[in-house]
mmCIF file of N, CA and C in Angstrom:
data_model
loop_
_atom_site.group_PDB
_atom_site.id
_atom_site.type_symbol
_atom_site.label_atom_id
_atom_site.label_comp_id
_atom_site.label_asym_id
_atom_site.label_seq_id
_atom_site.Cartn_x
_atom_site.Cartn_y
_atom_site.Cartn_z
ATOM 1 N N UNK A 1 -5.308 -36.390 -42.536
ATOM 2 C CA UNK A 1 -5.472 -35.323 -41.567
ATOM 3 C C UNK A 1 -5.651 -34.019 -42.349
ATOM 4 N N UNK A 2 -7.172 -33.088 -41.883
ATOM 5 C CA UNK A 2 -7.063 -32.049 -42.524
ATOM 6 C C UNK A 2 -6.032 -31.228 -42.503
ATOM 7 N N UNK A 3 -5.756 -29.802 -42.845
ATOM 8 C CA UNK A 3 -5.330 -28.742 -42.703
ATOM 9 C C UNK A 3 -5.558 -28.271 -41.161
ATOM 10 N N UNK A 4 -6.988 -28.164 -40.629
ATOM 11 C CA UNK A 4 -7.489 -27.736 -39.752
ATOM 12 C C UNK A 4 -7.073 -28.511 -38.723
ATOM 13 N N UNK A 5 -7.147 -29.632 -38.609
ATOM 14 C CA UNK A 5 -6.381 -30.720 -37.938
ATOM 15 C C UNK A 5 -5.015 -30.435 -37.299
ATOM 16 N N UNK A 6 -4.254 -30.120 -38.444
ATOM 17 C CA UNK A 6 -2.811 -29.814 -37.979
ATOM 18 C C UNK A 6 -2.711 -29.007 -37.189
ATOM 19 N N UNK A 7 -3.469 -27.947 -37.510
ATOM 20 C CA UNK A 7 -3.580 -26.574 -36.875
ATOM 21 C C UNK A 7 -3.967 -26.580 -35.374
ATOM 22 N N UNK A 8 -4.843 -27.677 -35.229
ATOM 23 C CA UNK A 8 -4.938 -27.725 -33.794
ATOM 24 C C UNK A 8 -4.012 -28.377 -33.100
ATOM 25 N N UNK A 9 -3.606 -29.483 -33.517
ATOM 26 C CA UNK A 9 -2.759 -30.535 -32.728
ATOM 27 C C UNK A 9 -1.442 -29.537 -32.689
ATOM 28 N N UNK A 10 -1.335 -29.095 -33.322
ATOM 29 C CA UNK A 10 0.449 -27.513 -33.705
ATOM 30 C C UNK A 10 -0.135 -26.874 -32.590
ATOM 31 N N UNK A 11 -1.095 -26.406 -31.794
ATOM 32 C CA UNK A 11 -1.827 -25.555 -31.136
ATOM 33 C C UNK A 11 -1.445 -26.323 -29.720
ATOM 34 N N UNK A 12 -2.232 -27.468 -29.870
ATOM 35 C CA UNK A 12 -2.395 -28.323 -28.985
ATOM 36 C C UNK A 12 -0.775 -28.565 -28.121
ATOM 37 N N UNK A 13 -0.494 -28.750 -29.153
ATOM 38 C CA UNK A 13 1.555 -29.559 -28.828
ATOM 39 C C UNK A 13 2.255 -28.043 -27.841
ATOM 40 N N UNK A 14 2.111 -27.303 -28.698
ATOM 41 C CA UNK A 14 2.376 -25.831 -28.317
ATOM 42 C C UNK A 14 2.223 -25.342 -27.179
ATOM 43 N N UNK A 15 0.789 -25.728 -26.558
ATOM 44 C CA UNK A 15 0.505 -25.268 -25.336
ATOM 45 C C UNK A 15 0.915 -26.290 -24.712
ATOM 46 N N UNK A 16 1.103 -27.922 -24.326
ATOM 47 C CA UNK A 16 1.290 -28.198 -23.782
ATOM 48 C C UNK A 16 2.630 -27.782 -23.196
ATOM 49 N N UNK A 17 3.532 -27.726 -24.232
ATOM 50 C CA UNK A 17 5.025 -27.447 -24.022
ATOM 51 C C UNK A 17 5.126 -25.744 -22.858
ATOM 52 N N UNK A 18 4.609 -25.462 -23.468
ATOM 53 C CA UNK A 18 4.360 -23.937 -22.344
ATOM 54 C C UNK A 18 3.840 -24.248 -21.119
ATOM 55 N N UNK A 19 2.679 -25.041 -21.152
ATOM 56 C CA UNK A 19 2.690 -25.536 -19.674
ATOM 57 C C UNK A 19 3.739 -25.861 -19.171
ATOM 58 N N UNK A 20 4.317 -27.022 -20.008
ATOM 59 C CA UNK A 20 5.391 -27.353 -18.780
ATOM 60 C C UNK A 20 6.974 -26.634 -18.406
ATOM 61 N N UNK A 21 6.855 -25.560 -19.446
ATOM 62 C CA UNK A 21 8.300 -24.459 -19.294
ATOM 63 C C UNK A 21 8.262 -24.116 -17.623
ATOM 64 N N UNK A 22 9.487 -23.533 -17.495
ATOM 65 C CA UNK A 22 9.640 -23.258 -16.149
ATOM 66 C C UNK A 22 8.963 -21.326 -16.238
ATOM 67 N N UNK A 23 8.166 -21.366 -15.255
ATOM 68 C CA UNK A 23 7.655 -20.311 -15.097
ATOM 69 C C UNK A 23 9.137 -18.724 -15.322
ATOM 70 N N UNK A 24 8.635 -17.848 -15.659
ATOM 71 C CA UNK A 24 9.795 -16.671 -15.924
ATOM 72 C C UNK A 24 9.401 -16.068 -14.312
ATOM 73 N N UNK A 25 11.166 -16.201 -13.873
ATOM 74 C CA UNK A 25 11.023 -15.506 -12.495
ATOM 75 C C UNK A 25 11.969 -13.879 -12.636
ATOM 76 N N UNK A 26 12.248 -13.294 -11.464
ATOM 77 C CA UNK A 26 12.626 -12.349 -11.408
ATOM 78 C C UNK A 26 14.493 -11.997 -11.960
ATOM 79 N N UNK A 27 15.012 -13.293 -12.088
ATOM 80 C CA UNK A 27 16.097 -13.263 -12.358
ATOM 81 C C UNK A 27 16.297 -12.549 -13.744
ATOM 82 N N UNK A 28 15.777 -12.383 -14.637
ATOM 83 C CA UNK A 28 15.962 -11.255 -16.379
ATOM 84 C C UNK A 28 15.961 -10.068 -15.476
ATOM 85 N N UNK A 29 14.961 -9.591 -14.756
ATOM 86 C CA UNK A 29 14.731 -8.683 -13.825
ATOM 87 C C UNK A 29 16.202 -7.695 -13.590
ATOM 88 N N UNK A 30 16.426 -8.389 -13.167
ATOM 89 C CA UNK A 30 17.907 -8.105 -11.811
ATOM 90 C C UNK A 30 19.141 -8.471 -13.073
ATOM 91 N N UNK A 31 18.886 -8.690 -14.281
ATOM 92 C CA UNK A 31 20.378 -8.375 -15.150
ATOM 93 C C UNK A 31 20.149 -7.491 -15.382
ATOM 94 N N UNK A 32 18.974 -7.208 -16.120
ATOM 95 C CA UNK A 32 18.649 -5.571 -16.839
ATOM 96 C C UNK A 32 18.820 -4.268 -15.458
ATOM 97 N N UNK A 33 18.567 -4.503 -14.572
ATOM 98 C CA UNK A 33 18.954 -3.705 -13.534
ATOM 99 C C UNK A 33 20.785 -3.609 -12.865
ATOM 100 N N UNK A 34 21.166 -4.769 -13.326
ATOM 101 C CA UNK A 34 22.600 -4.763 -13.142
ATOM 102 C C UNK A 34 23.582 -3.989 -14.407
ATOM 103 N N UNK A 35 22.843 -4.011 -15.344
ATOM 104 C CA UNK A 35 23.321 -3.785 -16.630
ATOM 105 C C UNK A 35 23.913 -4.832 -17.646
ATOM 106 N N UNK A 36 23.188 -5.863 -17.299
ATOM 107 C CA UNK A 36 23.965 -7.208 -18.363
ATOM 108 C C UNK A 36 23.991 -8.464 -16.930
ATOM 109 N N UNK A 37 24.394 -9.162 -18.010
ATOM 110 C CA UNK A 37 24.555 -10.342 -17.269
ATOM 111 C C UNK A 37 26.640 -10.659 -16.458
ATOM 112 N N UNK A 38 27.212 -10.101 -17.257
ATOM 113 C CA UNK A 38 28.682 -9.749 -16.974
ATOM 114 C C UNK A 38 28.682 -8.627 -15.984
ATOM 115 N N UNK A 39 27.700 -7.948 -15.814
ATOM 116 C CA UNK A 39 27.589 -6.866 -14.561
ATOM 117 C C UNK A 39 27.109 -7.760 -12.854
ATOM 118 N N UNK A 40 26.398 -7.866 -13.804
ATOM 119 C CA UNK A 40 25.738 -9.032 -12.375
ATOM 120 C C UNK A 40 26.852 -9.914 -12.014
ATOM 121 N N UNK A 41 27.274 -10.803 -12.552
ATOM 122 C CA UNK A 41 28.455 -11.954 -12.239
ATOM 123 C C UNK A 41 29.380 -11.369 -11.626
ATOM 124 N N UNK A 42 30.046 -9.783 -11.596
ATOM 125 C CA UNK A 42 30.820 -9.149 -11.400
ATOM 126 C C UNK A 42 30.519 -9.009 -9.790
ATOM 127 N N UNK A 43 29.507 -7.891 -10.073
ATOM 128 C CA UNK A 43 28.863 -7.439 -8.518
ATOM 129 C C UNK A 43 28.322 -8.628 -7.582
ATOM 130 N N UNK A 44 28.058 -10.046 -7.865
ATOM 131 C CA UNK A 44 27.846 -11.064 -7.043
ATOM 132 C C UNK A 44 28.904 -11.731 -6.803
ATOM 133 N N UNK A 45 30.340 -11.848 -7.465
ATOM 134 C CA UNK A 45 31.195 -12.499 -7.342
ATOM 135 C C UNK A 45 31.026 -13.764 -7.750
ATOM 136 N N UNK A 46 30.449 -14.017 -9.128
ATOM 137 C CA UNK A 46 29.890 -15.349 -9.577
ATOM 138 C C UNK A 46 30.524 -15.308 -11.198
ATOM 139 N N UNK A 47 30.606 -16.242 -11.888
ATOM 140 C CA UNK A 47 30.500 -16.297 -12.868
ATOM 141 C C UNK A 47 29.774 -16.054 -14.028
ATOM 142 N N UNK A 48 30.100 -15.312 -15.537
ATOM 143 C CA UNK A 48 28.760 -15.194 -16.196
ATOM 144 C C UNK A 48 28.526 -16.728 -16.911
ATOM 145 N N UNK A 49 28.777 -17.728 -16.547
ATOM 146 C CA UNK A 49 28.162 -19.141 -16.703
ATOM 147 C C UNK A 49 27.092 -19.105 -15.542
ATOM 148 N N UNK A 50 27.491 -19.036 -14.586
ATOM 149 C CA UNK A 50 26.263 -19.127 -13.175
ATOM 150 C C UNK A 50 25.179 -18.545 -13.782
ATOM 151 N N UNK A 51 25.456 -16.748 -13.819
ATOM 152 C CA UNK A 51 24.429 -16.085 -14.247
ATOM 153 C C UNK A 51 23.479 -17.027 -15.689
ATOM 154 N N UNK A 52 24.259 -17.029 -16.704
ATOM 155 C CA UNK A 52 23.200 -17.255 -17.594
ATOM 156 C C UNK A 52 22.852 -19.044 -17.170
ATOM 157 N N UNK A 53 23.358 -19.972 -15.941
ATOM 158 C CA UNK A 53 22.313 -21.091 -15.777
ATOM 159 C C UNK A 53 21.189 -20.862 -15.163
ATOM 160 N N UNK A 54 21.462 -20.003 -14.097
ATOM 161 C CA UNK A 54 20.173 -19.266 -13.439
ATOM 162 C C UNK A 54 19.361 -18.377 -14.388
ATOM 163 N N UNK A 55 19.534 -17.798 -15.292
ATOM 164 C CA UNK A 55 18.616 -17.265 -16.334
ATOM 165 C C UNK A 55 17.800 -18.366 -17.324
ATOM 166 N N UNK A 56 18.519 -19.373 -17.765
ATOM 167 C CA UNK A 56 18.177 -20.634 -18.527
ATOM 168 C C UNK A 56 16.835 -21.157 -17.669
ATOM 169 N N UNK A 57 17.347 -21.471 -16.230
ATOM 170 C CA UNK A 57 16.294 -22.148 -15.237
ATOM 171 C C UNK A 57 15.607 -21.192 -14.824
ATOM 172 N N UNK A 58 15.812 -20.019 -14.601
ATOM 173 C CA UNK A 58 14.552 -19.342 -14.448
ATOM 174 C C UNK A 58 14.527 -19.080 -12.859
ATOM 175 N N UNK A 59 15.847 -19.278 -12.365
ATOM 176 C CA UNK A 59 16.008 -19.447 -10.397
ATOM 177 C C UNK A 59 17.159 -19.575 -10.578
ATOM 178 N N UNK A 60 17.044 -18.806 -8.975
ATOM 179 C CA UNK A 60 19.020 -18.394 -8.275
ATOM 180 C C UNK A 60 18.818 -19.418 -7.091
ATOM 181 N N UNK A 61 20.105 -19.962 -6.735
ATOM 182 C CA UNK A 61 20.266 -20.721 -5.558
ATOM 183 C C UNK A 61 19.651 -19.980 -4.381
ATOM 184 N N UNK A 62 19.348 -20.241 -3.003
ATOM 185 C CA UNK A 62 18.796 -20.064 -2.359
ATOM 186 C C UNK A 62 19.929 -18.448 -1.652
ATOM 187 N N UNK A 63 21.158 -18.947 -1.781
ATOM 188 C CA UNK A 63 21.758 -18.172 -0.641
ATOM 189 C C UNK A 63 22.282 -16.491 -1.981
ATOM 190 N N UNK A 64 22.342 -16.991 -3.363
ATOM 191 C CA UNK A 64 22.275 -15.657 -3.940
ATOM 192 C C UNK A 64 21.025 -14.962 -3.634
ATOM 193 N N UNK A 65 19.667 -15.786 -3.919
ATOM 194 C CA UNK A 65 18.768 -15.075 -3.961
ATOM 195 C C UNK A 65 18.264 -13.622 -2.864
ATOM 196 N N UNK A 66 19.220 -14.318 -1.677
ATOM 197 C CA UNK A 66 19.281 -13.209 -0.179
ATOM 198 C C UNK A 66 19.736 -12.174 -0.552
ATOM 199 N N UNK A 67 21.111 -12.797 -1.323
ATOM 200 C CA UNK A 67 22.088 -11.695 -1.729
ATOM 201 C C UNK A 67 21.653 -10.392 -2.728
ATOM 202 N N UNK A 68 20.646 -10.706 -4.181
ATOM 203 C CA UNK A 68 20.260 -10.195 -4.863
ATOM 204 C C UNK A 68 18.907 -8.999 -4.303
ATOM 205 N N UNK A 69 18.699 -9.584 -3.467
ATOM 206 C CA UNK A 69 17.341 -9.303 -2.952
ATOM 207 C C UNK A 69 18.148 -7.872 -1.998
ATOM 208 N N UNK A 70 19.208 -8.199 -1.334
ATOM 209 C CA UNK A 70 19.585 -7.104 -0.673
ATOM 210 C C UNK A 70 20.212 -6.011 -1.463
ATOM 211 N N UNK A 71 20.728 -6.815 -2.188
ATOM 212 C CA UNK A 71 21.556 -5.418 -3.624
ATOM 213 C C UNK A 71 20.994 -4.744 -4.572
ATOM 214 N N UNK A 72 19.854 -5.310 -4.745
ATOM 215 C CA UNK A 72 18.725 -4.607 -5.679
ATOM 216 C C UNK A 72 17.345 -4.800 -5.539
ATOM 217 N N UNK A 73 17.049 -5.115 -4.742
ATOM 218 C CA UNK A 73 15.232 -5.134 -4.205
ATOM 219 C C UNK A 73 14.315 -5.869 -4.689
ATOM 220 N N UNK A 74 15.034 -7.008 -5.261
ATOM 221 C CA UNK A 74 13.858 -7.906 -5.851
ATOM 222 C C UNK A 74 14.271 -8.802 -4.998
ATOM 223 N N UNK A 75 12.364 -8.996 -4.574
ATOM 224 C CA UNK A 75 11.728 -10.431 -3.715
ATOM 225 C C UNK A 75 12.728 -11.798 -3.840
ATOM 226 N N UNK A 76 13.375 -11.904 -2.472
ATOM 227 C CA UNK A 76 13.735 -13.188 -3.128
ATOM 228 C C UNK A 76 12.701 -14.448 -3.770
ATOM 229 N N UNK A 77 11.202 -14.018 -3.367
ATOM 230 C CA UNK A 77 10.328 -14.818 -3.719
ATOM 231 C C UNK A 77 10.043 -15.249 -5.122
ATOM 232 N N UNK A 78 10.459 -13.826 -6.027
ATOM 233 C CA UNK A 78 10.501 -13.770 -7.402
ATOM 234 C C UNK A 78 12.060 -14.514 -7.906
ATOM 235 N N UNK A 79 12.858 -14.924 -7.004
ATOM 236 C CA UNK A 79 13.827 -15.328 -7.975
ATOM 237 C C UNK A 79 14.357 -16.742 -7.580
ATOM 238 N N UNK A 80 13.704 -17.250 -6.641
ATOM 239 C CA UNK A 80 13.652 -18.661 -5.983
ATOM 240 C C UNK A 80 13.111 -19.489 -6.961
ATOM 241 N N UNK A 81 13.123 -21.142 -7.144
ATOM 242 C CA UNK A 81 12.537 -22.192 -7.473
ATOM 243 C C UNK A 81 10.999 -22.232 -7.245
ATOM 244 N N UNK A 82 9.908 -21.834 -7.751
ATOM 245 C CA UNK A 82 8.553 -22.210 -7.257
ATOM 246 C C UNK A 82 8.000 -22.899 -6.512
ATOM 247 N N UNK A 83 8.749 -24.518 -6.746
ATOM 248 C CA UNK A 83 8.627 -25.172 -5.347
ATOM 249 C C UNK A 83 8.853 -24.696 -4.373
ATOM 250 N N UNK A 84 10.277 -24.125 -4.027
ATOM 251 C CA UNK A 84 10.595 -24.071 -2.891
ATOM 252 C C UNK A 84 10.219 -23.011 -2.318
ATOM 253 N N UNK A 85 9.606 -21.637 -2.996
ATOM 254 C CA UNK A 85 8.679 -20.960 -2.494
ATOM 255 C C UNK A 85 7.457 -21.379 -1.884
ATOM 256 N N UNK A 86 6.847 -22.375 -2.554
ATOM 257 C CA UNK A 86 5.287 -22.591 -1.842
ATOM 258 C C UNK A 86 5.968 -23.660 -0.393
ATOM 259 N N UNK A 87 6.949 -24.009 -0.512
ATOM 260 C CA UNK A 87 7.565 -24.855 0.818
ATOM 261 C C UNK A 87 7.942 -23.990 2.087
ATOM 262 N N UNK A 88 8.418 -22.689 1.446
ATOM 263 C CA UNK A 88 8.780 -22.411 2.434
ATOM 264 C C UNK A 88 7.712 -21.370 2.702
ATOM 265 N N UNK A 89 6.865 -20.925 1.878
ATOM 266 C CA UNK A 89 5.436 -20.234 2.697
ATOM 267 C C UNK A 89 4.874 -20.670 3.897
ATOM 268 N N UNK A 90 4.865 -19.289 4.689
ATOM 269 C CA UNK A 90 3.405 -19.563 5.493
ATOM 270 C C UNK A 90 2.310 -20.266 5.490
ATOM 271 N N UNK A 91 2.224 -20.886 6.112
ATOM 272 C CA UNK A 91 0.789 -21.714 6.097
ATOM 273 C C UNK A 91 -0.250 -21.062 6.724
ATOM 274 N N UNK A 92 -1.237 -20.812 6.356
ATOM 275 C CA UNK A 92 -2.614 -20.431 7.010
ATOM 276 C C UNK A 92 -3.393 -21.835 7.669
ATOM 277 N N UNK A 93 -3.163 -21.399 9.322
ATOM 278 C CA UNK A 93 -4.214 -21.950 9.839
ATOM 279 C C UNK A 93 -5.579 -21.705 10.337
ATOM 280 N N UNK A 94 -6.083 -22.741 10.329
ATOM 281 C CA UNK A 94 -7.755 -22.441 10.114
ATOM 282 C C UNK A 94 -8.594 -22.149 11.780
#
C-alpha cells in the first residue's frame, strides 16, 4: 500500500466515523450560557453527571428540554434527540 493510499483510506475511515457521530445540538449552548456545567446542574436541579451525559450524547431528555428552553431560550428543537424531532414535526400536507 502506497503512502497515498493510506492517506486516503485515514481520510476515508475519518469521515465515515463523523458521519456517524451524533450530530452537536444545543446543549454546549445552554452550559456556556449557564456558566459551566455545575451551574446548569444547579439551576435545573440535576446532577453534574446528568449534565455532562447529555453533553456526551449531544440531547436532554424530553421534559428538561421544556425546562431549558423556558430558562434560557434555546429551541427545545436544538436540544432534543434528532429523531425525535423529525417525529414529532409537523407534517406537510399536500
Amino acid at each position: 500500500m502506497t503512502l497515498s493510499n493510506r492517506d486516503e483510506l485515514k481520510n476515508a475511515i475519518r469521515a465515515a466515523l463523523l458521519a456517524r457521530a451524533p450530530k452537536p445540538t444545543g446543549i454546549k449552548k445552554v452550559i456556556e450560557l449557564a456558566g459551566g456545567a455545575n451551574s446548569l446542574a444547579h439551576k435545573l436541579g440535576v446532577t453534574h453527571q446528568a449534565i455532562y451525559t447529555w453533553s456526551h450524547r449531544g440531547w436532554v431528555p424530553i421534559q428538561r428540554a421544556i425546562q431549558i428552553e423556558s430558562l434560557f431560550g434555546v429551541p427545545r428543537e436544538a436540544l432534543l434527540k434528532p429523531e425525535l424531532v423529525a417525529i414529532l414535526a409537523p407534517r406537510q400536507w399536500s
